[in-house]
Amino acid sequence: MSLYFGVGLLAFASAYVNIALNKPANLQHPLIPDDNTHNASNAVDGRKSNLTWNGGQCSASAARETATWWVNLTDIRSIHHITIYYMVGQRPWGSSNLFTPSFLGLSVYVSNTADKLQGTLCFKDNIFTVDTIPANLTITCPIHGQYVIYYNERLPGVTYPKGYSSFAQSDLCEVEVYGCHTTGYNGLNCSIPCPNVNCQYCHIETGTCQGCKPGYQGQRCDTVCPYGFF
Ligand SMILES: *[C@@H]1O[C@H](CO)[C@@H](O)[C@H](O)[C@H]1NC(C)=O
Ligand SMILES: *[C@@H]1O[C@H](CO)[C@@H](O)[C@H](O)[C@H]1NC(C)=O
Ligand SMILES: *[C@@H]1O[C@H](CO)[C@@H](O)[C@H](O)[C@H]1NC(C)=O
Ligand SMILES: *[C@@H]1O[C@H](CO)[C@@H](O)[C@H](O)[C@H]1NC(C)=O
Ligand SMILES: *[C@@H]1O[C@H](CO)[C@@H](O)[C@H](O)[C@H]1NC(C)=O
């Protein structure tokens, strides 16, 4: 796992495609039920030119103890990195901004179910302050999964660092998930087949096998599973 700021700072960042675009999204504690101005899908609609509250391009939740938002990639995909654009509103981003405090402490998971605890924690913020957190951040997490889950919490009885909001919110203008539309391939264009024929999921950059096809095992998936085993 690694983290870098801004967008496109590294040349590879632009090669993968945004596999979250227009995929089904879900929001815990919608701000106003059935309100399209702030629905979950606004964070995967490809629009991020208006990061304000009422611009109609962002997802927003009610202030609660927990805030969860996820996108369903509709199948297990090979992911390289995730870029999140948080709501900025009218004022400059930073310590005087109304939205900055609720971005602090965020987590991002990749999971094969909508349950984050069954997945992998790609990033948990315990480094940023209202002065240092960027309005958009890119998290490199080269693994496989079907759901990308944004989570934040402000639990009762817990003392949070200075600057944290009192309640959790997920005010996300865009969540971009860069990777491959198909599994079994790697490389910048998702065009190189995994080096081992029985490997179903290989590392998106290196090609190292991360998961065998059913019935195979071993580091290179070259061993047939014993009879009765999967
Ligand atoms: C979410 O809101 C947008 C308008 O901002 C609308 O086009 C879209 O259909 C809505 N999506 C869902 C799933 O309701
Ligand atoms: C964002 O949308 C709101 C509501 O339509 C509008 O008032 C505001 O001027 C827009 N801001 C930008 C930067 O486009
Ligand atoms: C995610 O998408 C898949 C494929 O469309 C669908 O079968 C599945 O039910 C969806 N998951 C949830 C939790 O809605
Ligand atoms: C990303 O955030 C930085 C500040 O943290 C800002 O300068 C930049 O304009 C943002 N990029 C976009 C595309 O909104
Ligand atoms: C990716 O595609 C571009 C343009 O189609 C091509 O020039 C490049 O060689 C490809 N790279 C790889 C690693 O396949």
mmCIF file of C-alpha atoms and ligand atoms in Angstrom:
data_model
loop_
_atom_site.group_PDB
_atom_site.id
_atom_site.type_symbol
_atom_site.label_atom_id
_atom_site.label_comp_id
_atom_site.label_asym_id
_atom_site.label_seq_id
_atom_site.Cartn_x
_atom_site.Cartn_y
_atom_site.Cartn_z
ATOM 1 C CA MET A 1 0.000 0.000 0.000
ATOM 2 C CA SER A 2 1.208 3.472 -0.750
ATOM 3 C CA LEU A 3 -0.251 6.905 -1.053
ATOM 4 C CA TYR A 4 0.483 9.893 -3.200
ATOM 5 C CA PHE A 5 -1.241 13.215 -3.577
ATOM 6 C CA GLY A 6 -2.966 14.801 -6.486
ATOM 7 C CA VAL A 7 -3.644 13.144 -9.764
ATOM 8 C CA GLY A 8 -1.438 11.800 -12.483
ATOM 9 C CA LEU A 9 1.794 12.527 -10.693
ATOM 10 C CA LEU A 10 3.174 9.213 -11.833
ATOM 11 C CA ALA A 11 3.124 8.254 -15.449
ATOM 12 C CA PHE A 12 1.410 4.888 -14.869
ATOM 13 C CA ALA A 13 -1.573 6.560 -13.254
ATOM 14 C CA SER A 14 -3.216 7.379 -16.550
ATOM 15 C CA ALA A 15 -2.864 3.997 -18.217
ATOM 16 C CA TYR A 16 -5.536 2.019 -16.393
ATOM 17 C CA VAL A 17 -9.215 2.697 -17.016
ATOM 18 C CA ASN A 18 -11.783 3.815 -14.425
ATOM 19 C CA ILE A 19 -13.710 0.592 -13.839
ATOM 20 C CA ALA A 20 -16.064 2.226 -11.301
ATOM 21 C CA LEU A 21 -17.624 4.557 -13.851
ATOM 22 C CA ASN A 22 -21.458 4.223 -13.808
ATOM 23 C CA LYS A 23 -21.355 1.067 -11.692
ATOM 24 C CA PRO A 24 -24.001 0.556 -8.958
ATOM 25 C CA ALA A 25 -23.205 2.493 -5.810
ATOM 26 C CA ASN A 26 -24.701 2.495 -2.358
ATOM 27 C CA LEU A 27 -24.766 4.953 0.506
ATOM 28 C CA GLN A 28 -25.487 4.310 4.187
ATOM 29 C CA HIS A 29 -27.629 7.048 5.788
ATOM 30 C CA PRO A 30 -28.571 9.055 2.680
ATOM 31 C CA LEU A 31 -28.956 12.711 3.477
ATOM 32 C CA ILE A 32 -32.532 12.826 2.199
ATOM 33 C CA PRO A 33 -34.001 9.478 1.040
ATOM 34 C CA ASP A 34 -34.757 9.400 -2.709
ATOM 35 C CA ASP A 35 -32.940 12.696 -3.180
ATOM 36 C CA ASN A 36 -30.994 12.487 -6.432
ATOM 37 C CA THR A 37 -29.000 15.639 -5.777
ATOM 38 C CA HIS A 38 -26.865 13.705 -3.303
ATOM 39 C CA ASN A 39 -27.339 10.043 -4.256
ATOM 40 C CA ALA A 40 -24.565 7.436 -4.156
ATOM 41 C CA SER A 41 -24.318 7.226 -7.949
ATOM 42 C CA ASN A 42 -23.180 10.826 -8.196
ATOM 43 C CA ALA A 43 -19.767 9.661 -6.984
ATOM 44 C CA VAL A 44 -19.335 7.337 -9.983
ATOM 45 C CA ASP A 45 -20.919 9.451 -12.719
ATOM 46 C CA GLY A 46 -17.636 10.785 -14.092
ATOM 47 C CA ARG A 47 -18.536 14.365 -13.176
ATOM 48 C CA LYS A 48 -16.297 16.333 -10.816
ATOM 49 C CA SER A 49 -16.389 19.874 -12.158
ATOM 50 C CA ASN A 50 -18.628 21.152 -9.355
ATOM 51 C CA LEU A 51 -17.533 19.988 -5.919
ATOM 52 C CA THR A 52 -20.065 22.095 -4.045
ATOM 53 C CA TRP A 53 -22.922 20.928 -1.868
ATOM 54 C CA ASN A 54 -25.696 21.716 -4.322
ATOM 55 C CA GLY A 55 -23.878 21.126 -7.593
ATOM 56 C CA GLY A 56 -25.660 17.774 -8.116
ATOM 57 C CA GLN A 57 -22.399 15.911 -8.790
ATOM 58 C CA CYS A 58 -21.654 14.559 -5.319
ATOM 59 C CA SER A 59 -22.909 11.917 -2.950
ATOM 60 C CA ALA A 60 -23.635 13.096 0.591
ATOM 61 C CA SER A 61 -24.706 11.361 3.782
ATOM 62 C CA ALA A 62 -26.346 12.447 7.000
ATOM 63 C CA ALA A 63 -24.050 13.006 9.993
ATOM 64 C CA ARG A 64 -23.986 9.772 12.028
ATOM 65 C CA GLU A 65 -21.617 7.582 14.037
ATOM 66 C CA THR A 66 -20.611 5.693 10.894
ATOM 67 C CA ALA A 67 -20.562 6.523 7.202
ATOM 68 C CA THR A 68 -20.255 3.853 4.504
ATOM 69 C CA TRP A 69 -20.340 4.202 0.740
ATOM 70 C CA TRP A 70 -19.503 1.485 -1.764
ATOM 71 C CA VAL A 71 -19.329 0.822 -5.459
ATOM 72 C CA ASN A 72 -20.078 -2.620 -6.872
ATOM 73 C CA LEU A 73 -17.691 -3.348 -9.739
ATOM 74 C CA THR A 74 -20.181 -6.147 -10.650
ATOM 75 C CA ASP A 75 -17.453 -8.802 -10.715
ATOM 76 C CA ILE A 76 -14.051 -9.386 -9.181
ATOM 77 C CA ARG A 77 -11.664 -6.981 -10.891
ATOM 78 C CA SER A 78 -7.983 -6.300 -10.875
ATOM 79 C CA ILE A 79 -7.444 -2.919 -9.206
ATOM 80 C CA HIS A 80 -4.385 -0.712 -9.334
ATOM 81 C CA HIS A 81 -5.317 2.537 -7.576
ATOM 82 C CA ILE A 82 -8.285 4.485 -6.262
ATOM 83 C CA THR A 83 -8.702 8.270 -6.418
ATOM 84 C CA ILE A 84 -11.212 9.991 -4.156
ATOM 85 C CA TYR A 85 -12.451 13.561 -4.658
ATOM 86 C CA TYR A 86 -14.071 14.853 -1.503
ATOM 87 C CA MET A 87 -16.709 17.561 -1.350
ATOM 88 C CA VAL A 88 -15.069 20.966 -1.182
ATOM 89 C CA GLY A 89 -17.981 23.415 -1.113
ATOM 90 C CA GLN A 90 -17.552 27.110 -1.739
ATOM 91 C CA ARG A 91 -14.611 27.912 0.490
ATOM 92 C CA PRO A 92 -10.966 27.047 -0.131
ATOM 93 C CA TRP A 93 -9.959 23.585 1.015
ATOM 94 C CA GLY A 94 -8.114 23.459 4.337
ATOM 95 C CA SER A 95 -8.606 24.234 7.998
ATOM 96 C CA SER A 96 -11.370 26.806 7.454
ATOM 97 C CA ASN A 97 -13.353 24.529 5.134
ATOM 98 C CA LEU A 98 -16.570 22.961 6.448
ATOM 99 C CA PHE A 99 -15.942 19.594 4.776
ATOM 100 C CA THR A 100 -12.299 18.977 5.636
ATOM 101 C CA PRO A 101 -12.979 17.735 9.227
ATOM 102 C CA SER A 102 -15.255 14.903 8.065
ATOM 103 C CA PHE A 103 -12.702 13.586 5.533
ATOM 104 C CA LEU A 104 -10.168 12.965 8.326
ATOM 105 C CA GLY A 105 -9.799 9.376 9.535
ATOM 106 C CA LEU A 106 -11.172 7.827 6.348
ATOM 107 C CA SER A 107 -10.688 4.181 5.428
ATOM 108 C CA VAL A 108 -10.802 2.463 2.041
ATOM 109 C CA TYR A 109 -11.385 -1.268 1.699
ATOM 110 C CA VAL A 110 -11.506 -3.636 -1.266
ATOM 111 C CA SER A 111 -13.711 -6.666 -0.701
ATOM 112 C CA ASN A 112 -15.445 -9.474 -2.586
ATOM 113 C CA THR A 113 -18.645 -8.721 -0.659
ATOM 114 C CA ALA A 114 -20.303 -5.491 0.455
ATOM 115 C CA ASP A 115 -18.931 -6.259 3.944
ATOM 116 C CA LYS A 116 -15.691 -4.381 4.449
ATOM 117 C CA LEU A 117 -14.579 -6.747 7.206
ATOM 118 C CA GLN A 118 -14.347 -9.566 4.665
ATOM 119 C CA GLY A 119 -12.023 -7.471 2.563
ATOM 120 C CA THR A 120 -8.608 -5.844 2.661
ATOM 121 C CA LEU A 121 -7.949 -2.487 4.266
ATOM 122 C CA CYS A 122 -6.124 -0.472 1.606
ATOM 123 C CA PHE A 123 -5.808 2.742 3.571
ATOM 124 C CA LYS A 124 -6.708 4.169 6.984
ATOM 125 C CA ASP A 125 -5.923 7.792 7.659
ATOM 126 C CA ASN A 126 -4.071 8.352 10.897
ATOM 127 C CA ILE A 127 -1.588 10.863 9.524
ATOM 128 C CA PHE A 128 -3.555 13.831 8.243
ATOM 129 C CA THR A 129 -4.789 17.001 9.962
ATOM 130 C CA VAL A 130 -7.174 19.674 8.659
ATOM 131 C CA ASP A 131 -4.098 21.489 7.391
ATOM 132 C CA THR A 132 -2.503 18.572 5.571
ATOM 133 C CA ILE A 133 -5.264 16.361 4.171
ATOM 134 C CA PRO A 134 -5.619 16.883 0.409
ATOM 135 C CA ALA A 135 -9.061 17.407 -1.149
ATOM 136 C CA ASN A 136 -8.428 14.442 -3.396
ATOM 137 C CA LEU A 137 -6.189 11.516 -2.699
ATOM 138 C CA THR A 138 -4.929 8.525 -4.566
ATOM 139 C CA ILE A 139 -4.439 5.208 -2.845
ATOM 140 C CA THR A 140 -2.431 2.516 -4.573
ATOM 141 C CA CYS A 141 -3.842 -0.913 -3.743
ATOM 142 C CA PRO A 142 -2.951 -3.524 -6.375
ATOM 143 C CA ILE A 143 -5.328 -6.327 -5.395
ATOM 144 C CA HIS A 144 -8.522 -7.976 -6.651
ATOM 145 C CA GLY A 145 -12.047 -7.387 -5.445
ATOM 146 C CA GLN A 146 -15.625 -6.576 -6.400
ATOM 147 C CA TYR A 147 -16.467 -3.764 -4.000
ATOM 148 C CA VAL A 148 -14.552 -0.615 -3.138
ATOM 149 C CA ILE A 149 -15.794 0.604 0.221
ATOM 150 C CA TYR A 150 -15.309 4.049 1.718
ATOM 151 C CA TYR A 151 -15.768 4.144 5.486
ATOM 152 C CA ASN A 152 -15.451 6.617 8.305
ATOM 153 C CA GLU A 153 -16.571 6.613 11.916
ATOM 154 C CA ARG A 154 -16.954 8.841 14.958
ATOM 155 C CA LEU A 155 -17.831 6.403 17.697
ATOM 156 C CA PRO A 156 -19.129 7.450 21.090
ATOM 157 C CA GLY A 157 -16.575 7.290 23.875
ATOM 158 C CA VAL A 158 -13.635 7.602 21.477
ATOM 159 C CA THR A 159 -11.430 10.689 21.619
ATOM 160 C CA TYR A 160 -10.477 11.741 18.107
ATOM 161 C CA PRO A 161 -7.552 13.958 17.192
ATOM 162 C CA LYS A 162 -7.956 17.716 17.055
ATOM 163 C CA GLY A 163 -9.790 18.934 13.983
ATOM 164 C CA TYR A 164 -11.917 15.815 13.479
ATOM 165 C CA SER A 165 -15.650 16.373 12.907
ATOM 166 C CA SER A 166 -18.091 15.295 15.629
ATOM 167 C CA PHE A 167 -19.966 12.959 13.266
ATOM 168 C CA ALA A 168 -19.043 10.734 10.355
ATOM 169 C CA GLN A 169 -20.084 11.639 6.830
ATOM 170 C CA SER A 170 -19.277 10.403 3.343
ATOM 171 C CA ASP A 171 -19.466 13.421 1.086
ATOM 172 C CA LEU A 172 -17.846 12.025 -2.024
ATOM 173 C CA CYS A 173 -17.848 13.833 -5.330
ATOM 174 C CA GLU A 174 -16.047 11.157 -7.293
ATOM 175 C CA VAL A 175 -14.476 7.793 -6.576
ATOM 176 C CA GLU A 176 -12.380 6.501 -9.444
ATOM 177 C CA VAL A 177 -11.122 2.944 -9.399
ATOM 178 C CA TYR A 178 -8.371 2.322 -11.917
ATOM 179 C CA GLY A 179 -7.673 -1.206 -13.060
ATOM 180 C CA CYS A 180 -8.592 -3.824 -15.640
ATOM 181 C CA HIS A 181 -12.062 -4.765 -16.893
ATOM 182 C CA THR A 182 -11.027 -8.426 -17.038
ATOM 183 C CA THR A 183 -9.028 -10.636 -14.733
ATOM 184 C CA GLY A 184 -6.282 -12.972 -15.894
ATOM 185 C CA TYR A 185 -4.275 -10.142 -17.446
ATOM 186 C CA ASN A 186 -1.740 -7.612 -16.231
ATOM 187 C CA GLY A 187 0.387 -4.782 -17.574
ATOM 188 C CA LEU A 188 -0.457 -1.141 -18.164
ATOM 189 C CA ASN A 189 -2.968 -1.996 -20.896
ATOM 190 C CA CYS A 190 -4.297 -5.108 -19.186
ATOM 191 C CA SER A 191 -3.091 -6.982 -22.243
ATOM 192 C CA ILE A 192 -0.461 -9.355 -20.864
ATOM 193 C CA PRO A 193 -1.934 -12.738 -19.826
ATOM 194 C CA CYS A 194 -0.995 -13.913 -16.321
ATOM 195 C CA PRO A 195 2.261 -15.857 -16.695
ATOM 196 C CA ASN A 196 0.803 -19.100 -15.338
ATOM 197 C CA VAL A 197 -2.116 -20.577 -17.276
ATOM 198 C CA ASN A 198 -3.932 -21.716 -14.146
ATOM 199 C CA CYS A 199 -3.586 -18.372 -12.412
ATOM 200 C CA GLN A 200 -6.906 -16.530 -12.259
ATOM 201 C CA TYR A 201 -5.739 -13.372 -10.497
ATOM 202 C CA CYS A 202 -2.249 -11.986 -10.965
ATOM 203 C CA HIS A 203 -0.679 -8.795 -9.644
ATOM 204 C CA ILE A 204 -1.669 -5.975 -11.989
ATOM 205 C CA GLU A 205 1.917 -4.702 -12.264
ATOM 206 C CA THR A 206 4.228 -7.624 -11.680
ATOM 207 C CA GLY A 207 2.104 -10.559 -12.861
ATOM 208 C CA THR A 208 2.849 -12.497 -9.663
ATOM 209 C CA CYS A 209 -0.022 -14.886 -9.066
ATOM 210 C CA GLN A 210 -2.476 -13.791 -6.350
ATOM 211 C CA GLY A 211 -5.106 -16.500 -6.840
ATOM 212 C CA CYS A 212 -5.393 -19.784 -8.762
ATOM 213 C CA LYS A 213 -8.243 -21.028 -10.912
ATOM 214 C CA PRO A 214 -10.477 -23.515 -9.058
ATOM 215 C CA GLY A 215 -8.750 -26.875 -8.706
ATOM 216 C CA TYR A 216 -5.167 -25.566 -8.700
ATOM 217 C CA GLN A 217 -2.806 -24.554 -5.981
ATOM 218 C CA GLY A 218 0.807 -23.611 -5.373
ATOM 219 C CA GLN A 219 2.742 -20.420 -5.862
ATOM 220 C CA ARG A 220 2.472 -20.716 -9.632
ATOM 221 C CA CYS A 221 -0.820 -22.652 -9.629
ATOM 222 C CA ASP A 222 0.895 -25.622 -11.252
ATOM 223 C CA THR A 223 -0.255 -28.211 -8.728
ATOM 224 C CA VAL A 224 -3.609 -29.942 -9.129
ATOM 225 C CA CYS A 225 -5.531 -29.954 -5.854
ATOM 226 C CA PRO A 226 -5.888 -33.411 -4.252
ATOM 227 C CA TYR A 227 -9.105 -35.261 -5.056
ATOM 228 C CA GLY A 228 -11.949 -33.864 -2.958
ATOM 229 C CA PHE A 229 -10.176 -30.572 -2.328
ATOM 230 C CA PHE A 230 -10.790 -27.293 -4.093
HETATM 231 C C1 LIG B 1 -28.771 9.608 -8.989
HETATM 232 O O1 LIG B 1 -28.987 10.956 -9.348
HETATM 233 C C2 LIG B 1 -28.734 11.262 -10.708
HETATM 234 C C3 LIG B 1 -28.930 12.749 -10.880
HETATM 235 O O2 LIG B 1 -27.998 13.452 -10.071
HETATM 236 C C4 LIG B 1 -29.680 10.464 -11.596
HETATM 237 O O3 LIG B 1 -29.387 10.711 -12.954
HETATM 238 C C5 LIG B 1 -29.498 8.978 -11.294
HETATM 239 O O4 LIG B 1 -30.436 8.225 -12.033
HETATM 240 C C6 LIG B 1 -29.682 8.687 -9.808
HETATM 241 N N1 LIG B 1 -29.321 7.297 -9.573
HETATM 242 C C7 LIG B 1 -30.092 6.471 -8.880
HETATM 243 C C8 LIG B 1 -29.588 5.077 -8.737
HETATM 244 O O5 LIG B 1 -31.144 6.818 -8.371
HETATM 245 C C1 LIG B 2 -22.121 24.473 -8.765
HETATM 246 O O1 LIG B 2 -23.529 24.306 -8.841
HETATM 247 C C2 LIG B 2 -24.265 25.280 -8.115
HETATM 248 C C3 LIG B 2 -25.729 24.879 -8.168
HETATM 249 O O2 LIG B 2 -26.140 24.702 -9.481
HETATM 250 C C4 LIG B 2 -23.991 26.662 -8.702
HETATM 251 O O3 LIG B 2 -24.692 27.626 -7.942
HETATM 252 C C5 LIG B 2 -22.489 26.955 -8.646
HETATM 253 O O4 LIG B 2 -22.221 28.185 -9.278
HETATM 254 C C6 LIG B 2 -21.719 25.833 -9.335
HETATM 255 N N1 LIG B 2 -20.298 26.044 -9.114
HETATM 256 C C7 LIG B 2 -19.376 25.832 -10.035
HETATM 257 C C8 LIG B 2 -17.962 26.048 -9.621
HETATM 258 O O5 LIG B 2 -19.669 25.454 -11.156
HETATM 259 C C1 LIG B 3 -23.340 -6.417 -7.388
HETATM 260 O O1 LIG B 3 -23.495 -6.615 -8.776
HETATM 261 C C2 LIG B 3 -23.728 -7.963 -9.152
HETATM 262 C C3 LIG B 3 -23.742 -8.052 -10.673
HETATM 263 O O2 LIG B 3 -24.635 -7.127 -11.234
HETATM 264 C C4 LIG B 3 -25.064 -8.426 -8.545
HETATM 265 O O3 LIG B 3 -25.287 -9.784 -8.868
HETATM 266 C C5 LIG B 3 -24.980 -8.271 -7.026
HETATM 267 O O4 LIG B 3 -26.223 -8.616 -6.450
HETATM 268 C C6 LIG B 3 -24.619 -6.835 -6.656
HETATM 269 N N1 LIG B 3 -24.414 -6.759 -5.211
HETATM 270 C C7 LIG B 3 -25.176 -6.040 -4.387
HETATM 271 C C8 LIG B 3 -24.846 -6.115 -2.940
HETATM 272 O O5 LIG B 3 -26.113 -5.355 -4.775
HETATM 273 C C1 LIG B 4 -6.988 18.061 -5.818
HETATM 274 O O1 LIG B 4 -6.746 18.673 -4.564
HETATM 275 C C2 LIG B 4 -5.800 19.742 -4.598
HETATM 276 C C3 LIG B 4 -5.639 20.285 -3.194
HETATM 277 O O2 LIG B 4 -5.574 19.293 -2.248
HETATM 278 C C4 LIG B 4 -6.282 20.848 -5.531
HETATM 279 O O3 LIG B 4 -5.296 21.843 -5.650
HETATM 280 C C5 LIG B 4 -6.592 20.269 -6.896
HETATM 281 O O4 LIG B 4 -7.182 21.270 -7.701
HETATM 282 C C6 LIG B 4 -7.572 19.109 -6.762
HETATM 283 N N1 LIG B 4 -7.820 18.522 -8.073
HETATM 284 C C7 LIG B 4 -9.022 18.475 -8.618
HETATM 285 C C8 LIG B 4 -9.074 17.892 -9.986
HETATM 286 O O5 LIG B 4 -10.025 18.858 -8.048
HETATM 287 C C1 LIG B 5 -0.261 -0.218 -24.570
HETATM 288 O O1 LIG B 5 -0.980 0.332 -25.680
HETATM 289 C C2 LIG B 5 -0.257 1.342 -26.367
HETATM 290 C C3 LIG B 5 -1.168 1.960 -27.410
HETATM 291 O O2 LIG B 5 -2.101 1.054 -27.894
HETATM 292 C C4 LIG B 5 0.999 0.728 -26.959
HETATM 293 O O3 LIG B 5 1.734 1.725 -27.635
HETATM 294 C C5 LIG B 5 1.840 0.126 -25.852
HETATM 295 O O4 LIG B 5 2.946 -0.540 -26.403
HETATM 296 C C6 LIG B 5 1.034 -0.855 -25.026
HETATM 297 N N1 LIG B 5 1.827 -1.247 -23.861
HETATM 298 C C7 LIG B 5 1.843 -2.503 -23.393
HETATM 299 C C8 LIG B 5 2.671 -2.723 -22.186
HETATM 300 O O5 LIG B 5 1.201 -3.400 -23.902
#
